[in-house]
Amino acid sequence: MTSVSRRTLLKLFAGASTCAVCGNVHANRLSYDLAATEIASGTWAVHGKTEYFTLENGGNIVNVAFVEVPDGVVVIDTGPSKRYGEALAALIEKTLPGKPVLRVYNTHHHPDHFLGNQGFDRAVLATSQGVIDNIAAEGDGFTDNMYRLVGDWMRGTSSVAPGKALEAASEDIGGRRFSLSYLNGHTSADLVIRDDETGVVFTGDLAFLNRAPTTPHADIQAWQTSLAQLDQMDRELFLPGHGKIDKSNESLQQTSDYLDWLSSTIKQAASRGYTMNEAMSTAIPARFASLDVVDQEYQRSVVHLYLQMEDELMPIIEPK
Ligand SMILES: [Zn+2]
């Protein structure tokens, strides 16, 4: 993928919380208080808030998970900061005392999913080459921006890319087989992990449930294709990247429906020659009104997608 400037990344991830100087107000209670919920046999989810990054939540807006396998533990995503990664490692040790972490997967390169990598031994970190490349290109910019958004929570955090690039369709970790699907659409590289024993599928941010999807690196057509592939998977349940577990295909349908609406709305606005501000004032349909942070995410999506759509609909014609 093309490298994106730090300035662009700052814009993409700029959010509601701009009070960088208030960081110290919260310095006395920088504890994530993570809790594990058993969502399937030997499988725990650690659910984040369905919010945007704030000084209050410290970036804990993401779902991560860990799985007990015969010889150890497998972890899916590591949260938004070194502090979170260390808290997650401590929670795993408390839940499964003495069991070594044998594998940590990163589903994609967004900051809430991999900036906790420092909490784990680098030798066990793994993901696809595409995710590794994306972290190399954009990880430092994300880290800078997270310091700006959540302040002190980030102390000591730096961008650490996994050293192991996966390409196999499955791998055996500690006596358990995991299937790996190399999809894209939410970003240019989205790794989906399926536990072949329990049938739990960890979708990363290809699926959201009751929380508006984020689109800073989205290719909506590719994303829709990936959602259709997820729907074909033999599974017991999905753990979306954000939101509660999904035992049907509600998260896939909701994400697909929202993306359809988003792309057609922005395309229509661009083809009518609306300004970006006019596009932003479009009313959110009632069926999406209850999605968490939908107003903010819609506005951010207009910023991400509007110029892209304008270029598609109105190509620059060079004078002869
Ligand atoms: Zn993401």
Short mmCIF file of N, CA and C and ligand atoms in Angstrom, two decimals, residues 108 110 112-113 186 205 214, ligand 1:
data_model
loop_
_atom_site.label_atom_id
_atom_site.label_comp_id
_atom_site.label_asym_id
_atom_site.label_seq_id
_atom_site.Cartn_x
_atom_site.Cartn_y
_atom_site.Cartn_z
N HIS A 108 -5.20 -6.79 12.61
CA HIS A 108 -4.87 -5.74 11.64
C HIS A 108 -4.09 -4.65 12.36
N HIS A 110 -4.65 -1.42 13.11
CA HIS A 110 -5.20 -0.26 13.80
C HIS A 110 -4.73 -0.25 15.27
N ASP A 112 -5.73 0.31 18.30
CA ASP A 112 -6.38 -0.36 19.44
C ASP A 112 -6.18 -1.88 19.40
N HIS A 113 -5.68 -2.41 18.31
CA HIS A 113 -5.55 -3.87 18.17
C HIS A 113 -4.13 -4.38 18.36
N HIS A 186 -11.66 -3.86 5.55
CA HIS A 186 -11.59 -2.87 6.64
C HIS A 186 -10.24 -2.15 6.53
N ASP A 205 -11.83 -6.29 12.82
CA ASP A 205 -12.79 -5.21 12.54
C ASP A 205 -13.54 -5.39 11.22
N THR A 214 -15.69 1.75 11.64
CA THR A 214 -14.71 2.79 11.31
C THR A 214 -14.16 2.51 9.91
ZN ZN B 1 -9.78 -1.34 12.93
#
